Amino acid sequence: MTTYIVGYTIIGLIIAFIIFCVLIKRQVIFAETPKMQKIFAHPLMFYSFRRLASGLISFVLAILVTFFLIRLATPPDNTCQDLFFNPKISTEVYNLKCNNWKDNMGFSGSTIQQLGKFFYAIIPVPKTLCITDIDTTLGMYTIQSCRTFIFDFGRIYKLSGTTDGSFVIDYMMPRMGVSFSIGIIAVVVEMGLGYPFGILMARYQNGIFDRIGRAYIISVDAIPGIAYYYVWMAIFCGWLGLPMRYIEGNFASWLPAILTLGFTGMAGIGLWVRRYMLDQFNSDYVKFARSKGLSERRIMWIHVLRNAIVPLIRTFPTAIISALLGTYYIENIYNIPGIGQAVMISVNSNNSSLLSGIIIVSALLSIISYILGDVCTALADPRISFTKD
């Protein structure tokens, strides 16, 4: 009951806030209060609302595509036979188990009914879900346990002769925590190295450091990513003696994955920082600053760097949120039990619910990161205007 109260209260507050802002924007309320108009009718806020609306459309399309792909990839009758067929059980028990699985997976009813159940499961409203099974001796349904969720990504059923019916979200959340713990540190490393790397290449253009840096960037781009990951693995684990496999609670075993992601990602950041800074160095305002006698150091740190960083600000939310999703290759190379490794597990074991849950979460986080990136860019760049004037 508490989850329902909190969940619907939050949803109600969000809707009420949007309506409140629209009424102020249209001057239905607080028309004579400039301060309220400035805060709650700010163009950036309504730009964010529009981006959120377009993001929701994209999210709905992602749900539709995922729904139909799952139905094509998981024929219910064939899957039932793979899961539950056993010559030792009666046809009645087999049908009960199959129908129970279809109910739990949302495969019962017409296509429209299934689609409605799928959308309801994804919509962030409180819902109580129960794990049910079949008592083979009594030939009837039994409820094992019930839980309350905001999102329901379905159940995990293994196509190996056994089923557990555990919730996908229970499987995903701990793995997202592992991916984020390693990924966020890797983001700090790649940004902490990538920005100074690009700044120094731009500052000493065509010098030795710039030539070495460009050679490194070209090598990262030219060599396939997975091959480059194994090169770093050989360096960190072979030469430096770091653990080759992830061990929970052992930070040293995290370092190969963190450094591999960090040193590989810094190449892309360095490349774009260098390009943006060189573009700024050739701008008219820089030429004017030089004509006024400003030092190159002041021009670079006070003017060029500040303007060059603005286009890259939109990458911050994307990098942080993407850390929640991990990386497929790195997590499999170092045996990290993260969300990236879960993708390979779901594909190899034909767990369509787990795969669809990961796809939907990925789509949602991607949309959120794009919206936050646009908002951060708008806040950082004073040249961006949301008015029609």
XYZ file of C-alpha atoms in Angstrom:
389
model
C 0.000 0.000 0.000
C 2.855 2.411 0.796
C 4.360 1.868 -2.660
C 1.022 2.657 -4.285
C 0.581 5.852 -2.245
C 4.130 7.077 -2.919
C 4.035 6.081 -6.596
C 0.733 7.747 -7.431
C 1.646 10.798 -5.336
C 4.819 11.333 -7.376
C 2.934 10.862 -10.652
C 0.242 13.290 -9.505
C 2.820 15.916 -8.474
C 4.571 15.698 -11.849
C 1.306 16.148 -13.748
C 0.230 18.979 -11.446
C 3.586 20.750 -11.931
C 3.309 20.593 -15.726
C -0.273 21.929 -15.619
C 0.838 24.668 -13.184
C 3.631 25.768 -15.555
C 1.292 25.767 -18.576
C -1.263 27.914 -16.733
C 1.441 30.406 -15.771
C 2.803 30.394 -19.339
C -0.659 31.236 -20.667
C -1.035 33.866 -17.921
C -4.145 32.206 -16.506
C -2.597 32.489 -13.033
C 0.125 34.782 -11.642
C -0.172 37.002 -14.726
C 0.896 40.037 -12.682
C 3.809 38.320 -10.946
C 6.980 38.711 -13.063
C 9.060 36.539 -10.738
C 6.714 33.557 -11.124
C 6.570 34.131 -14.865
C 10.358 34.198 -15.062
C 10.781 30.956 -13.104
C 7.881 28.757 -14.199
C 7.347 30.114 -17.718
C 11.000 30.081 -18.681
C 11.524 29.068 -22.334
C 14.090 26.443 -21.329
C 11.497 24.668 -19.171
C 9.024 24.403 -22.020
C 11.791 23.356 -24.372
C 12.500 20.539 -21.891
C 8.808 19.604 -21.877
C 8.788 19.415 -25.696
C 11.928 17.289 -25.722
C 10.372 15.052 -23.081
C 7.234 14.648 -25.206
C 9.277 13.728 -28.288
C 11.301 11.327 -26.126
C 8.127 9.619 -24.949
C 7.087 9.085 -28.570
C 10.447 7.475 -29.281
C 10.068 5.323 -26.172
C 6.620 4.128 -27.260
C 8.020 3.188 -30.669
C 10.845 1.265 -28.970
C 8.279 -0.634 -26.874
C 6.245 -1.502 -29.988
C 9.288 -2.785 -31.872
C 10.429 -4.806 -28.848
C 6.957 -6.310 -28.391
C 6.680 -7.593 -31.953
C 10.278 -8.826 -32.070
C 9.696 -10.898 -28.921
C 6.541 -12.399 -30.409
C 8.408 -13.343 -33.574
C 11.424 -14.728 -31.707
C 9.441 -16.645 -29.060
C 6.569 -18.683 -30.526
C 4.506 -19.529 -27.396
C 3.557 -23.103 -28.322
C 7.091 -24.090 -29.323
C 8.545 -22.487 -26.206
C 5.987 -24.243 -23.994
C 7.057 -27.563 -25.413
C 10.745 -26.796 -24.837
C 10.044 -25.699 -21.275
C 7.485 -28.135 -19.938
C 7.182 -31.206 -22.138
C 7.814 -34.293 -20.061
C 6.414 -37.740 -20.854
C 6.065 -38.376 -17.108
C 3.445 -35.656 -16.578
C -0.136 -35.756 -17.797
C -1.468 -33.645 -20.638
C -3.646 -31.756 -18.155
C -0.665 -30.736 -16.010
C 1.322 -29.826 -19.125
C -1.496 -27.563 -20.334
C -1.790 -25.964 -16.885
C 1.938 -25.241 -16.797
C 1.870 -23.904 -20.333
C -1.120 -21.640 -19.658
C 0.484 -20.413 -16.418
C 3.660 -19.551 -18.333
C 1.657 -17.713 -21.004
C -0.151 -15.692 -18.308
C 3.101 -14.781 -16.572
C 4.776 -13.846 -19.865
C 1.791 -11.906 -21.221
C 1.233 -14.337 -24.104
C -2.404 -15.068 -23.266
C -5.277 -13.361 -25.094
C -5.373 -11.633 -28.459
C -2.482 -9.610 -29.877
C -4.186 -6.360 -28.833
C -4.672 -7.683 -25.299
C -1.050 -8.802 -25.146
C 0.106 -5.388 -26.357
C -2.038 -3.694 -23.711
C -0.540 -5.891 -20.971
C 2.960 -5.165 -22.281
C 2.405 -1.397 -22.172
C 0.850 -1.580 -18.696
C 3.868 -3.535 -17.454
C 6.260 -0.860 -18.731
C 4.265 2.201 -17.634
C 5.755 3.477 -14.334
C 2.761 2.926 -12.073
C 2.658 0.646 -8.985
C 1.541 -2.907 -9.708
C 1.418 -6.072 -7.595
C 2.808 -9.197 -9.256
C 2.677 -12.734 -7.955
C 4.807 -15.734 -8.797
C 2.484 -18.648 -9.509
C 3.267 -22.291 -10.181
C 1.441 -25.547 -10.702
C 1.080 -28.148 -7.968
C 1.540 -31.319 -10.009
C -0.086 -33.487 -7.332
C -3.219 -31.350 -7.055
C -3.190 -30.124 -10.671
C -3.923 -26.508 -9.703
C -2.326 -23.061 -9.511
C -0.452 -22.023 -6.358
C 0.768 -18.543 -5.424
C 4.314 -18.623 -4.103
C 4.962 -14.928 -3.401
C 3.793 -11.435 -4.372
C 5.776 -8.244 -4.923
C 4.968 -4.612 -5.769
C 6.871 -3.013 -8.633
C 6.884 0.252 -10.551
C 8.147 -1.437 -13.724
C 7.529 -5.024 -14.752
C 9.937 -6.456 -17.309
C 8.568 -9.985 -17.051
C 10.015 -13.248 -15.773
C 13.118 -15.272 -16.517
C 12.472 -18.767 -17.834
C 15.430 -20.919 -18.812
C 15.144 -23.181 -21.847
C 17.071 -26.019 -20.244
C 14.324 -28.185 -18.884
C 13.877 -26.163 -15.696
C 12.110 -22.903 -14.914
C 12.463 -20.495 -12.054
C 10.080 -17.681 -13.041
C 12.077 -15.049 -11.141
C 11.488 -11.403 -11.951
C 13.723 -9.829 -14.598
C 14.076 -6.638 -12.564
C 15.528 -8.610 -9.627
C 18.153 -10.009 -11.977
C 18.942 -6.695 -13.676
C 19.260 -4.280 -10.742
C 22.329 -5.827 -9.037
C 24.028 -6.126 -12.425
C 23.320 -2.492 -13.244
C 24.949 -1.598 -9.939
C 28.104 -3.514 -10.870
C 28.189 -1.952 -14.348
C 27.692 1.541 -12.954
C 30.366 1.145 -10.276
C 32.974 0.244 -12.869
C 31.580 2.430 -15.652
C 31.400 5.683 -13.689
C 35.027 5.357 -12.562
C 35.986 4.648 -16.188
C 34.126 7.814 -17.246
C 36.098 9.855 -14.709
C 39.340 8.340 -16.028
C 38.578 8.935 -19.706
C 37.400 12.505 -19.128
C 40.199 13.264 -16.682
C 42.747 12.130 -19.262
C 40.897 12.977 -22.478
C 40.381 16.700 -21.904
C 44.000 17.520 -20.933
C 45.100 15.228 -23.772
C 43.107 17.225 -26.350
C 44.057 20.588 -24.827
C 47.781 19.817 -24.999
C 47.519 18.574 -28.597
C 45.741 21.787 -29.611
C 48.108 23.983 -27.608
C 51.193 22.441 -29.210
C 49.749 21.816 -32.655
C 52.083 19.876 -34.972
C 54.546 19.414 -32.118
C 55.866 16.097 -30.827
C 53.049 15.615 -28.327
C 50.441 16.394 -30.971
C 51.980 13.910 -33.406
C 52.145 11.156 -30.800
C 48.574 11.911 -29.730
C 47.263 11.773 -33.280
C 49.079 8.493 -33.874
C 47.417 7.061 -30.760
C 43.974 8.263 -31.863
C 44.450 6.791 -35.335
C 45.535 3.467 -33.857
C 42.421 3.339 -31.666
C 40.197 4.089 -34.651
C 42.012 1.741 -37.028
C 42.227 -1.352 -34.812
C 38.899 -3.134 -34.130
C 37.670 -2.387 -30.630
C 37.664 -5.943 -29.348
C 41.236 -6.468 -30.576
C 42.323 -3.278 -28.835
C 40.689 -4.461 -25.620
C 42.829 -7.612 -25.693
C 45.939 -5.474 -26.242
C 45.136 -3.541 -23.086
C 44.366 -6.803 -21.309
C 47.832 -8.076 -22.198
C 49.395 -4.848 -20.874
C 47.432 -4.574 -17.633
C 47.173 -8.257 -16.744
C 50.256 -9.680 -18.439
C 52.850 -6.965 -17.884
C 51.496 -5.201 -14.802
C 50.165 -8.349 -13.125
C 46.644 -7.110 -12.391
C 43.915 -9.768 -11.891
C 42.519 -11.101 -15.150
C 39.018 -11.736 -13.783
C 36.595 -9.604 -11.800
C 36.434 -10.388 -8.081
C 33.717 -8.806 -5.980
C 35.186 -6.519 -3.331
C 38.665 -6.583 -4.885
C 39.237 -3.150 -6.435
C 42.458 -4.288 -8.115
C 40.388 -6.698 -10.220
C 38.271 -3.749 -11.410
C 41.277 -1.812 -12.690
C 41.880 -3.691 -15.991
C 38.293 -3.006 -17.122
C 38.353 0.585 -15.843
C 41.685 1.411 -17.462
C 40.777 -0.336 -20.705
C 37.613 1.745 -20.996
C 39.378 4.898 -19.808
C 42.396 4.752 -22.103
C 40.282 3.775 -25.108
C 37.613 6.425 -24.477
C 40.114 9.232 -23.938
C 41.117 9.025 -27.610
C 37.695 10.130 -28.823
C 37.436 12.901 -26.236
C 40.932 14.149 -27.023
C 40.161 14.198 -30.742
C 37.070 16.369 -30.373
C 38.629 18.705 -27.803
C 41.547 19.264 -30.179
C 39.235 19.946 -33.135
C 37.002 22.367 -31.269
C 39.951 24.234 -29.791
C 41.691 24.592 -33.160
C 38.439 25.932 -34.631
C 38.285 28.483 -31.832
C 41.934 29.480 -32.311
C 41.066 30.568 -35.849
C 37.974 32.544 -34.821
C 37.698 36.304 -35.244
C 37.356 36.969 -31.524
C 40.701 35.230 -30.901
C 42.387 37.337 -33.580
C 40.893 40.434 -31.964
C 42.153 39.311 -28.528
C 45.656 38.853 -29.940
C 45.524 42.311 -31.498
C 44.733 43.711 -28.053
C 47.924 42.119 -26.731
C 46.440 39.333 -24.615
C 48.823 36.459 -23.906
C 48.342 33.089 -25.598
C 47.890 31.456 -22.211
C 45.066 33.838 -21.270
C 43.430 33.456 -24.667
C 43.511 29.689 -24.402
C 42.260 29.261 -20.816
C 39.829 32.188 -20.555
C 38.364 32.289 -24.060
C 39.167 29.331 -26.285
C 38.774 26.500 -23.786
C 35.490 27.796 -22.389
C 33.917 28.002 -25.853
C 35.424 24.722 -27.048
C 34.041 22.768 -24.105
C 30.417 23.868 -24.733
C 29.726 21.405 -27.608
C 31.114 18.558 -25.491
C 28.923 19.265 -22.465
C 26.071 17.288 -23.997
C 28.253 14.147 -23.746
C 28.383 14.289 -19.927
C 24.863 12.923 -19.232
C 25.254 10.321 -21.978
C 28.540 9.064 -20.554
C 27.202 8.897 -16.994
C 23.919 7.189 -17.874
C 25.605 4.791 -20.311
C 27.731 3.587 -17.413
C 24.578 1.930 -16.042
C 24.387 -0.277 -19.124
C 27.962 -1.501 -19.066
C 29.736 -2.741 -22.172
C 29.258 -6.158 -23.731
C 32.835 -6.904 -24.741
C 34.597 -5.606 -21.636
C 32.288 -7.394 -19.217
C 32.665 -10.681 -21.060
C 36.443 -10.351 -21.401
C 36.916 -9.745 -17.676
C 33.939 -11.886 -16.559
C 32.152 -8.953 -14.912
C 28.573 -9.800 -13.813
C 27.127 -6.595 -15.226
C 24.251 -5.675 -17.490
C 26.433 -5.975 -20.597
C 27.201 -9.599 -19.811
C 23.476 -10.154 -19.171
C 22.806 -9.317 -22.823
C 24.990 -12.202 -23.968
C 23.407 -14.512 -21.381
C 19.898 -13.591 -22.546
C 20.804 -14.220 -26.194
C 22.618 -17.498 -25.558
C 19.848 -18.880 -23.304
C 16.971 -17.446 -25.398
C 15.592 -15.461 -22.455
C 13.420 -13.056 -24.413
C 12.024 -11.288 -21.330
C 15.476 -10.502 -20.006
C 16.584 -9.219 -23.410
C 13.454 -7.089 -23.838
C 13.921 -5.640 -20.338
C 17.486 -4.631 -21.174
C 16.406 -3.152 -24.522
C 13.624 -1.093 -22.946
C 15.846 0.174 -20.126
C 18.542 1.048 -22.676
C 16.038 2.962 -24.796
C 14.680 4.841 -21.776
C 18.129 5.790 -20.483
C 19.270 6.848 -23.968
C 16.274 9.162 -24.347
C 16.871 10.643 -20.883
C 20.558 11.207 -21.662
C 19.747 13.015 -24.931
C 17.244 15.280 -23.190
C 19.670 16.077 -20.366
C 22.427 16.678 -22.927
C 20.308 19.234 -24.778
C 19.326 20.959 -21.540
C 22.936 21.070 -20.297
C 24.071 22.538 -23.637
C 21.362 25.188 -23.466
C 22.371 26.125 -19.928
C 26.068 26.328 -20.800
C 25.766 28.189 -24.106
C 24.345 31.720 -23.724
C 24.008 32.009 -27.519
C 21.106 29.508 -27.524
C 17.706 31.192 -27.401
C 14.325 29.479 -27.132
C 12.238 32.522 -27.970
C 10.802 33.201 -31.412
C 12.231 36.739 -31.535
